[in-house]
XYZ file of C-alpha atoms in Angstrom:
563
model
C -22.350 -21.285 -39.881
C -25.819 -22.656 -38.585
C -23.509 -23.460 -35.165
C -21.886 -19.808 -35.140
C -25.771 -18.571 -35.318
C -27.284 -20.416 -32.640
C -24.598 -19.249 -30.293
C -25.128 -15.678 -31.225
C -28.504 -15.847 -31.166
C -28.246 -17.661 -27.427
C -25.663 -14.615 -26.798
C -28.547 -11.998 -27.584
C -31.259 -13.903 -25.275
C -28.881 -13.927 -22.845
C -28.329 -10.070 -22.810
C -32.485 -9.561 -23.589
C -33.171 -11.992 -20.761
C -30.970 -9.860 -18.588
C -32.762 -6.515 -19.329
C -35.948 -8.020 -18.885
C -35.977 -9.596 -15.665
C -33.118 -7.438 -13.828
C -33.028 -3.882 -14.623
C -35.852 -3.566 -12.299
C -33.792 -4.697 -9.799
C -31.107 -2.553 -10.454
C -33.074 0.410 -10.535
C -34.833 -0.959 -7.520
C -31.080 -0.696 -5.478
C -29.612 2.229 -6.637
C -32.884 4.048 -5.496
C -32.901 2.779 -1.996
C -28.921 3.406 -1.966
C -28.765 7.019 -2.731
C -32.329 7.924 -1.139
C -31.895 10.882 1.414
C -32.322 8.480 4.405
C -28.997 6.741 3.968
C -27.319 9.950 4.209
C -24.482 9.716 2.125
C -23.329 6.343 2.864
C -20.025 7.390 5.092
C -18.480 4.347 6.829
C -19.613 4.289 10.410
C -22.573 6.422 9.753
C -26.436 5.048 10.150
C -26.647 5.457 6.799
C -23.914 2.867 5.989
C -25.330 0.560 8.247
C -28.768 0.667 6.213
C -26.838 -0.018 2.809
C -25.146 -3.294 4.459
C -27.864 -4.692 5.700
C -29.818 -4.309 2.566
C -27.066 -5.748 0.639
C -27.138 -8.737 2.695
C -30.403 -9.071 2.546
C -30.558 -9.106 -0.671
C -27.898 -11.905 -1.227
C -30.144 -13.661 1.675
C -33.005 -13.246 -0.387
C -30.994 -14.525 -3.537
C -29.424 -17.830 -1.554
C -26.337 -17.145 -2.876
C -23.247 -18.795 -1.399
C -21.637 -17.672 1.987
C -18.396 -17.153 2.494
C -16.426 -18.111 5.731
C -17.233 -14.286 7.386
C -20.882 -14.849 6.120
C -22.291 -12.276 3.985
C -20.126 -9.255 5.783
C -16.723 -9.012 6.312
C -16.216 -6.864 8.403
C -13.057 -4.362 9.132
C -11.949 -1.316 11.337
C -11.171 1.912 9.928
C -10.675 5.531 11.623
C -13.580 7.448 11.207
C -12.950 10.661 13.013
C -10.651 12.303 15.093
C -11.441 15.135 18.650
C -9.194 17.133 20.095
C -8.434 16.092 23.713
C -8.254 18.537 26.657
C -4.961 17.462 27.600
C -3.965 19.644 24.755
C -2.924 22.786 26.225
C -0.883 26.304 25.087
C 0.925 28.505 26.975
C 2.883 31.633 25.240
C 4.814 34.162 26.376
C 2.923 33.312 29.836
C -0.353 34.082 28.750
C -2.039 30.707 28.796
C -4.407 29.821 26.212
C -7.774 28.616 25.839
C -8.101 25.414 23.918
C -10.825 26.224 20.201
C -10.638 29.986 21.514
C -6.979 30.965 21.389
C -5.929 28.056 19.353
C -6.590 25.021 17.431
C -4.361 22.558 16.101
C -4.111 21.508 12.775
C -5.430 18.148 11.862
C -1.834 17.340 10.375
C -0.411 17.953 13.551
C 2.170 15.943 15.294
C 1.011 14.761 18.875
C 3.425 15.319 21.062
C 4.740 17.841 24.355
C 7.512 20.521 23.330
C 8.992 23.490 25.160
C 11.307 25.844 23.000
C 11.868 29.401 22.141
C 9.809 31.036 19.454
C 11.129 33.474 16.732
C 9.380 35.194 14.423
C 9.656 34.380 10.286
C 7.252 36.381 8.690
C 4.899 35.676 6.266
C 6.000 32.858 4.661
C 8.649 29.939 5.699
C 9.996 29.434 1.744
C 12.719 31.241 2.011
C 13.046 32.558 5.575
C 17.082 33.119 6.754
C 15.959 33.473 10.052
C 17.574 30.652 12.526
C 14.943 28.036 13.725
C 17.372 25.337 14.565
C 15.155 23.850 17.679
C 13.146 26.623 17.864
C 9.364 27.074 17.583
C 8.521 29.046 14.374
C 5.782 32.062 14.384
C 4.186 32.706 11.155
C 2.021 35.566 9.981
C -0.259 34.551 6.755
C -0.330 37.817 5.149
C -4.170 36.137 3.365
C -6.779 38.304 2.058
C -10.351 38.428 2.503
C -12.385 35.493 2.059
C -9.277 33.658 1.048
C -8.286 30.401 2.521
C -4.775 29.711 1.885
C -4.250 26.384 0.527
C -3.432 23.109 2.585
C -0.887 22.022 0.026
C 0.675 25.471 0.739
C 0.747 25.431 4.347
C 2.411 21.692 3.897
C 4.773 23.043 1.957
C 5.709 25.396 4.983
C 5.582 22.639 7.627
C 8.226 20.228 5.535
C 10.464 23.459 5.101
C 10.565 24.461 8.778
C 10.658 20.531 9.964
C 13.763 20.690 7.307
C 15.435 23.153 8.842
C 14.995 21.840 12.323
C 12.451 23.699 14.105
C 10.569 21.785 16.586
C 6.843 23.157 16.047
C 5.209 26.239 13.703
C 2.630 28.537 15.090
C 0.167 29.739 12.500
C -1.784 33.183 12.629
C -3.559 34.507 9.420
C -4.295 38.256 8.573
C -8.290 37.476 7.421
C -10.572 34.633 8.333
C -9.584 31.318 6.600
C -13.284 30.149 6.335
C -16.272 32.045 5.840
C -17.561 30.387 9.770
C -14.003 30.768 11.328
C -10.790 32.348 11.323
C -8.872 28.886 11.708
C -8.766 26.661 9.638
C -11.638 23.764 9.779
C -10.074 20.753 12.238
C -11.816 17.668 10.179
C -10.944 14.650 9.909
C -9.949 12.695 6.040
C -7.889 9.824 5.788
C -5.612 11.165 3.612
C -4.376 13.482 6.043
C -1.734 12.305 8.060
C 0.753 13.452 10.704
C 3.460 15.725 9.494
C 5.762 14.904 12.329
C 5.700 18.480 13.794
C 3.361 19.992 16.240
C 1.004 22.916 13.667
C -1.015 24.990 15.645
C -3.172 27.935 14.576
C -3.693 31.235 16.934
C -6.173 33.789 17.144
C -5.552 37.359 16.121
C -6.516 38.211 19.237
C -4.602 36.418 21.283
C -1.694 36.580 19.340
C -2.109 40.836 20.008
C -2.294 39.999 23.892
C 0.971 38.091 23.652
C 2.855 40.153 21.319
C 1.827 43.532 23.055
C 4.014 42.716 26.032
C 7.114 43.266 23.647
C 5.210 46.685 22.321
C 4.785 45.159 19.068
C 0.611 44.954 17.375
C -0.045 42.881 14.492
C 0.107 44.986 11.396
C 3.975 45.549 12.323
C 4.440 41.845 12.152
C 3.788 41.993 8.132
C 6.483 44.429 7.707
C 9.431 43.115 6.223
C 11.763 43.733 9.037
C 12.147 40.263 10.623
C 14.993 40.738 12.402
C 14.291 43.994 14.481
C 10.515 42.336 15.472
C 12.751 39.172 16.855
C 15.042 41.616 18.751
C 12.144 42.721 20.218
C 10.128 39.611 20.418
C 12.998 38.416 22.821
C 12.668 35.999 25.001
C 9.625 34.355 24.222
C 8.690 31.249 24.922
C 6.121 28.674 24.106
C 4.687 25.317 26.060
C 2.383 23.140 23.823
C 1.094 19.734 24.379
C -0.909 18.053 21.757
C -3.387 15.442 21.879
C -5.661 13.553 19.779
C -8.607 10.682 20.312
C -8.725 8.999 17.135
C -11.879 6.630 16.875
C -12.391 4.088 14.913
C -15.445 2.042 13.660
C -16.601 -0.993 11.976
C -17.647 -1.622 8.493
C -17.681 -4.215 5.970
C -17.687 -5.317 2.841
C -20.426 -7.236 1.702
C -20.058 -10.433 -0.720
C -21.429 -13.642 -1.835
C -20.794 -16.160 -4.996
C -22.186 -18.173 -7.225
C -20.075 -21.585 -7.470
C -19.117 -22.663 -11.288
C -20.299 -25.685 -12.686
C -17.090 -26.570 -14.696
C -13.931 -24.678 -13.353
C -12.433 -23.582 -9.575
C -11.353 -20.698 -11.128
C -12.679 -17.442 -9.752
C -14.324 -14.495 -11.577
C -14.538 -11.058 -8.981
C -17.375 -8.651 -9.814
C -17.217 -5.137 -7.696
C -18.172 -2.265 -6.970
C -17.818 0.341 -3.808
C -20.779 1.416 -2.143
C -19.525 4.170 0.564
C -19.814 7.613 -0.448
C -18.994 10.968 0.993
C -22.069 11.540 3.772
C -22.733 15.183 4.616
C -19.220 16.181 2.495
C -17.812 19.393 4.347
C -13.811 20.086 4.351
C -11.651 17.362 4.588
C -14.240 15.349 2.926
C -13.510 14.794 -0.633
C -16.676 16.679 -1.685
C -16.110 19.018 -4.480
C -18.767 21.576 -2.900
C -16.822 21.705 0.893
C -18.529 24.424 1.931
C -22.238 22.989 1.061
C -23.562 20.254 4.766
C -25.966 18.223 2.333
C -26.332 15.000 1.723
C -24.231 13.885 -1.105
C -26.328 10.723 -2.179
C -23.998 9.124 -4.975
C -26.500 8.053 -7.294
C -23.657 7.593 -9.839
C -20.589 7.430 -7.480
C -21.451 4.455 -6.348
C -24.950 3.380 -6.145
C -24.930 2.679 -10.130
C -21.976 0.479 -9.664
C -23.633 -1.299 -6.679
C -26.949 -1.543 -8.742
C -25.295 -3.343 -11.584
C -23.123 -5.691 -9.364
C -26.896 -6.773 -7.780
C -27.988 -7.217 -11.156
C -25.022 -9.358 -12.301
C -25.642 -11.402 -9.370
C -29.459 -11.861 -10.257
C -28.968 -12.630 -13.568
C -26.018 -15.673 -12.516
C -28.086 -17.071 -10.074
C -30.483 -17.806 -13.005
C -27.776 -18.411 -15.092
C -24.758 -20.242 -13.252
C -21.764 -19.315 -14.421
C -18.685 -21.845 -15.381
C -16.076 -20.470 -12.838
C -17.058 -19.429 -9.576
C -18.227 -15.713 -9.364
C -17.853 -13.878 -6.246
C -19.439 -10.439 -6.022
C -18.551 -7.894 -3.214
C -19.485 -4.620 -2.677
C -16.505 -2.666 -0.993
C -16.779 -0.057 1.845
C -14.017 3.212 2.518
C -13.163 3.188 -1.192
C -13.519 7.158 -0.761
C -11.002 6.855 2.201
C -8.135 5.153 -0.237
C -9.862 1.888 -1.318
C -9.607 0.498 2.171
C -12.356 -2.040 1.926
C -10.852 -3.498 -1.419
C -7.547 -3.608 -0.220
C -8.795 -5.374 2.864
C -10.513 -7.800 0.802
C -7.124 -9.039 -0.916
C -5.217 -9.574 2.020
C -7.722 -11.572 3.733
C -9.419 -13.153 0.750
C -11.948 -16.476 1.309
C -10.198 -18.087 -1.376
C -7.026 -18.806 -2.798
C -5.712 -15.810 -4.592
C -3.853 -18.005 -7.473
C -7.413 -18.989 -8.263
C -8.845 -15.593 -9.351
C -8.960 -15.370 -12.821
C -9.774 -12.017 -13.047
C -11.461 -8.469 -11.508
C -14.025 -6.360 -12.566
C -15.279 -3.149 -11.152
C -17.998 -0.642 -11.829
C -17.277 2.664 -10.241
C -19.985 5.272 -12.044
C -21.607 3.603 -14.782
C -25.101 5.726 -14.462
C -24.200 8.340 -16.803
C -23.885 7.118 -20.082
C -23.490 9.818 -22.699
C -23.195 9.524 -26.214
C -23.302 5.625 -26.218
C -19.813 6.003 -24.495
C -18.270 3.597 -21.886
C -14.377 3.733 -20.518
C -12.882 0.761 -19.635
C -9.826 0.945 -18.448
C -7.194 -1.830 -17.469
C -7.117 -3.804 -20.910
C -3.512 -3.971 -21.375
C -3.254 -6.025 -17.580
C -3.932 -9.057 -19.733
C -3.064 -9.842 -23.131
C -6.414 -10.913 -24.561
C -8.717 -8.257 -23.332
C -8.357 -5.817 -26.093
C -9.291 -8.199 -29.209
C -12.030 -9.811 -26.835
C -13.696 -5.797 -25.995
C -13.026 -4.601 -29.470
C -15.366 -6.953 -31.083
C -18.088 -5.253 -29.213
C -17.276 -2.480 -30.214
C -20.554 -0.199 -31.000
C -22.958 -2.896 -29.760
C -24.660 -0.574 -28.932
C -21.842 1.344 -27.109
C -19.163 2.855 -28.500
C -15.963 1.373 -26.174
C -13.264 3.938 -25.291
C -10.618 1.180 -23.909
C -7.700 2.184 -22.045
C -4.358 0.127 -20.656
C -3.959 1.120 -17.080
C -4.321 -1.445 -13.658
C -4.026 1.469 -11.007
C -6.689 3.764 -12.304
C -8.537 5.770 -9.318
C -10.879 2.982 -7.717
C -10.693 -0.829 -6.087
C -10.027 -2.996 -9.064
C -6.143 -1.573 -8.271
C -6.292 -3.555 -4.995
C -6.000 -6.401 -7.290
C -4.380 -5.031 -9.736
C -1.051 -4.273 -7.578
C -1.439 -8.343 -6.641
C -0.609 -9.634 -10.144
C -4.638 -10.202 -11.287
C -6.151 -8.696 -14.528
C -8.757 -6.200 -14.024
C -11.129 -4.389 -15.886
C -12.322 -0.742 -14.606
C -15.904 -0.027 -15.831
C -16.786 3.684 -16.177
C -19.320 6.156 -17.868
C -16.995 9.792 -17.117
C -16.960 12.084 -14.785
C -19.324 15.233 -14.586
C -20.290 18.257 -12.655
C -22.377 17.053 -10.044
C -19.014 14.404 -9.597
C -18.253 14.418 -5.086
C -21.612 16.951 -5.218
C -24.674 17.347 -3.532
C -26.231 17.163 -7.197
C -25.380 13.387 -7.690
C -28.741 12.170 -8.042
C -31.024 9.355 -9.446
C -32.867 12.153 -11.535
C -29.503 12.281 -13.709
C -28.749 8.189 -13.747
C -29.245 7.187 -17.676
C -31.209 4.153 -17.083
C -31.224 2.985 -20.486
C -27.528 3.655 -21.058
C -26.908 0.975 -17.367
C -29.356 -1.715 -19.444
C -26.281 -1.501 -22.267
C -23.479 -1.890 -19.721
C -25.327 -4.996 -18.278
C -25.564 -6.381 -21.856
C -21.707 -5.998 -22.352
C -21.246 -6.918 -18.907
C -23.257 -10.698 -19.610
C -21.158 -11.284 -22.644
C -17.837 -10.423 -21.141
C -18.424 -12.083 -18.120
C -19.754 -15.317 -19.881
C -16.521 -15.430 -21.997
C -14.113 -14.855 -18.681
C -15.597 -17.950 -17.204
C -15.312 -19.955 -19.492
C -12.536 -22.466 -19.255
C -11.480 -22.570 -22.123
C -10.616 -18.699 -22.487
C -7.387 -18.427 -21.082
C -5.941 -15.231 -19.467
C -2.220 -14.147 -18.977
C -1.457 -11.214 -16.645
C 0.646 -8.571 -18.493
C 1.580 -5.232 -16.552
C 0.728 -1.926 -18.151
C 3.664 0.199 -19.443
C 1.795 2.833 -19.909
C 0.814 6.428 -17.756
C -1.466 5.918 -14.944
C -4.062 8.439 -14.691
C -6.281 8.693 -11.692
C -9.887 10.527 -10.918
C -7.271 13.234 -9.933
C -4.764 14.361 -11.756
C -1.261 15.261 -10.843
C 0.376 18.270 -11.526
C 4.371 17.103 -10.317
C 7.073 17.579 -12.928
C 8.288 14.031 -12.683
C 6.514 10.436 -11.514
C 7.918 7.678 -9.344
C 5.250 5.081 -11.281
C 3.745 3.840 -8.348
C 0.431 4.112 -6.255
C 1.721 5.029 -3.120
C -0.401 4.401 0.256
C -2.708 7.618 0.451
C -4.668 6.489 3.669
C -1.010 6.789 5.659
C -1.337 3.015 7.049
C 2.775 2.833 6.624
C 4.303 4.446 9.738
C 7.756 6.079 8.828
C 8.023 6.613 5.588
C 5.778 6.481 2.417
C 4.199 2.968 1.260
C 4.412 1.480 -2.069
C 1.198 -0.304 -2.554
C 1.676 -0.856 -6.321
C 4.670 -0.440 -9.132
C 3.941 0.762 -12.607
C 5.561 -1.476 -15.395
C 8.407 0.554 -17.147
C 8.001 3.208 -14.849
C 11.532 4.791 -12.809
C 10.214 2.728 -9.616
C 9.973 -0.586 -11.347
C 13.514 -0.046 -13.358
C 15.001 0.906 -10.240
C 13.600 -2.168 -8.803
C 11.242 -1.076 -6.158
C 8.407 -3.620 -5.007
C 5.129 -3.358 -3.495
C 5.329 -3.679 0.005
C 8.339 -0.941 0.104
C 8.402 2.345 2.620
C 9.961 4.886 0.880
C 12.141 6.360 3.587
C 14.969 8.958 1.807
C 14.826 10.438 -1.673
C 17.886 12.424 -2.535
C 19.575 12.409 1.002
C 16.057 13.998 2.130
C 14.285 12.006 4.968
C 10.363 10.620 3.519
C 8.100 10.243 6.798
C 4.509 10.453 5.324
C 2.672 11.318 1.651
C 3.527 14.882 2.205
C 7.455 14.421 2.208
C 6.901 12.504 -0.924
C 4.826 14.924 -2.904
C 6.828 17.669 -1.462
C 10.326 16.052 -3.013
C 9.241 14.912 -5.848
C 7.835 18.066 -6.488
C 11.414 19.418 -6.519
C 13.477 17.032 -8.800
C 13.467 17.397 -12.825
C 12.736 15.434 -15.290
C 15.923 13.484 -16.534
C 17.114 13.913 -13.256
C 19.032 10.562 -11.084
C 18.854 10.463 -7.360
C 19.401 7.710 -5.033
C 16.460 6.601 -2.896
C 16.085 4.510 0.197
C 13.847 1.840 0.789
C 12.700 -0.197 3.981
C 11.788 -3.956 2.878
C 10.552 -6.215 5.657
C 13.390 -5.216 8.321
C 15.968 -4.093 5.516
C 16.808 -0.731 4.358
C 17.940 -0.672 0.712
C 19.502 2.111 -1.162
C 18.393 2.514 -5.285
C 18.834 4.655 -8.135
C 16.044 5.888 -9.649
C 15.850 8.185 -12.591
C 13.148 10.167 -14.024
């Protein structure tokens, strides 16, 4: 008994000592991070620039150990993409004039193609016009200040790149943006090629090219397709498309602490990019709003109590080595993370386990998520006993959920996902350190000292289970069935869709799919990108069997999956 109370009663100076001397600190970081002046934090930016150099100073100022790459490891990731002048129109021999006439869409193919143009209406569903090789000319029957959805347009491209058609031309009825009436060309990483060349034309150009054949554009949303072709006839189109894509460096930053009793290793994380000036195609939930969106909670808090973790250890040395790394382009599809893993400083049979805070400022109600505690079988009973001290736990099972620790995750390593909830001012301009719960962090680091302290020590063994249960990410889906895998959303597979992590009991991993798979066929339907993928499996049932093929290393393999 009198050895069971010294060791709690070391336990609780632990925690007080790290309140005392390192909340400061923490408040002290996520203030600089998601001050005006960094301006959002977007990879590439000034801004992002500022937030790695303070981190590295600040393991400078700390003398904590350098890996190989120093204190930044850095990385190149595609930033932004322009529209090149070779990019030209000509229709119905009325040249156009490139972001006048005609834009491309962002999800455009690059590529030169020559081909008759018919006429489909207002939609592409469920057109029975002909547009075997043929470029496809689309009215968007819209209405006022109503931008028709990306997914929906998608939807439109994979139907007409189904049927054969070589390239879609896109006019709309209304404006699609309050600024413009085409749709905004920005760049996201999650947008990828759709194989087909999109383009978008002005009303009034389309009128000039149209009038030739007598028609104007309010007979093109009548219903009679047929006799507008007949009269359409011949019309041709010319279009070359080309894009500069330009890429940047960033980094991740990261130091350790070496243990003084085991070579095991202990990852602490935490992203700290964020959205920059948000705007379409950035993730921000306010598009239409240029502000800074600062990310006091997503991810500043996360970054604050990383810093203060590493503090506190460098007083404190740990058992097992602790490495702590703050990850850039998380927002892009947890590029910096998954960088990270495949070029890791040390051997990756030596990490003992992940953990990552992604928004932990916000602490309502004495409420924490953490997620990830069925990826090894002794994290439940060693969280639960915590239970209410002073925050009230709400543990869930899943590896993949929504942020970096699924980098690790998907390579075999327990992880624990650290979260307060999302909120309104979530991918907003309103994200600010006026909303962060201070008190409720000081808790999280309290946990966060104990947990940590019993993961390194040596004599707490871990063994890696995988989650059969439903993943749930920051977004959720809305598809009738689920493959059970986290597919790659920042397109880095090229011809097809990559598998970047299998669920446990889910129809990929019965089926026997692996990480490291390209998806290239579901159901005798050909799987170029993310859209194709969505798109299909948006069309199967539930209970429903269907063979799928799958490229591994330079094989193609055909399974059975079913939902």
């Amino acid at each position: 008994m009198r050895y069971f109370i010294f060791t709690l009663t070391l336990l609780l100076l632990a925690q007080f000592s790290l309140i005392a001397q390192n909340i400061e600190t923490g408040e002290k970081v996520l203030r600089y991070l998601a001050d005006d002046k960094l301006e959002g934090r977007s990879p590439g930016t000034k801004g992002s620039e500022m937030a790695i150099d303070y981190l590295d100073e600040f393991f400078y100022k700390q003398w904590m150990g350098k890996f190989s790459f120093g204190y930044q490891q850095e990385f190149e990731i595609e930033t932004d993409i322009e529209i090149t002048r070779e990019t030209t129109l000509e229709l119905g021999n009325k040249e156009a004039k490139l972001n006048t006439d005609f834009k491309p869409f962002v999800f455009s193919a690059e590529t030169s193609v020559k081909g008759e143009v018919v006429y489909v209406g207002t939609s592409l569903q469920n057109t029975e016009v002909n547009i075997q090789n043929k470029w496809v000319l689309m009215y968007v029957d819209n209405e006022p200040n109503k931008t028709p959805p990306l997914r929906a347009l998608i939807s439109d491209v994979i139907a007409a790149r189904k049927k054969g058609a070589v390239g879609i031309l896109v006019a709309a009825r209304n404006d699609l943006t309050a600024e413009s009436e085409y749709y905004p060309f920005n760049f996201n990483r999650s947008v990828v090629s759709v194989d087909l060349p999109v383009l978008q034309l002005s009303r009034e150009y389309l009128q000039k090219v149209i009038e030739q054949a007598g028609l104007s554009l309010r007979q093109l949303r009548k219903k009679d397709v047929a006799k507008i072709n007949k009269q359409l006839n011949p019309l041709e189109a010319i279009v070359e498309v080309d894009f500069d894509r330009i890429a940047t460096k960033t980094a991740n930053v990261a130091a350790y602490i070496e243990g003084s009793e085991s070579n095991e290793w202990i990852v602490v994380g935490a992203h700290y990019d964020h959205l920059g000036y948000g705007g379409h195609g950035s993730g921000s939930r306010a598009p239409d709003e240029h502000a800074v969106h600062n990310g006091a909670d997503d991810n500043a808090s996360g970054v604050a109590m990383v810093m203060m973790l590493a503090e506190y250890y460098k007083d404190h040395p740990p058992k097992s080595n602790m490495a702590f790394v703050l990850f850039s382009a998380e927002e892009m599809g947890i590029i910096g993370s998954k960088y990270f893993v495949a070029n890791l400083p040390f051997p990756k049979e030596k990490i003992k386990a992940m953990v990552n805070y992604d928004m932990v400022g916000r602490v309502e109600d004495s409420a924490l998520s953490i997620s990830g505690v069925k990826t090894a079988r002794e994290f439940e009973a060693l969280l639960k006993q915590w239970h209410r001290e002073p925050l009230k736990l709400e543990l869930g099972g899943g590896g993949y959920s929504g942020s970096d620790q699924a980098s690790f995750y998907a390579e075999n390593i327990p992880v624990l996902f650290f979260n307060s909830g999302l909120h309104d001012d979530y991918h907003t301009p309103d994200d600010d350190v006026d909303k962060i719960n201070f008190q409720g962090m000081e808790w999280v680091a309290g946990l966060s000292v104990k947990l940590l302290d019993s993961l390194a020590n040596p004599d707490f063994d871990l063994n890696f289970s995988k989650a059969k249960i439903k993943q749930k990410g920051r977004y959720g889906q809305t598809m009738k069935v689920k493959m059970g895998i986290m597919p790659d959303i920042a397109g880095t597979t090229k011809n097809g869709m990559g598998v970047d992590g299998v669920s446990a009991g889910g129809p990929a991993d019965k089926a026997g799919l692996k990480k490291g798979d390209a998806i290239i066929e579901i159901d005798e339907t050909q799987i170029k990108n993310i859209y194709d993928y969505m798109h299909q499996l948006g069309e199967l049932k539930k209970g429903q069997k269907v063979k799928i093929k799958v490229r591994r290393d330079n094989e193609i393999i055909e399974l059975a999956v079913q939902f």
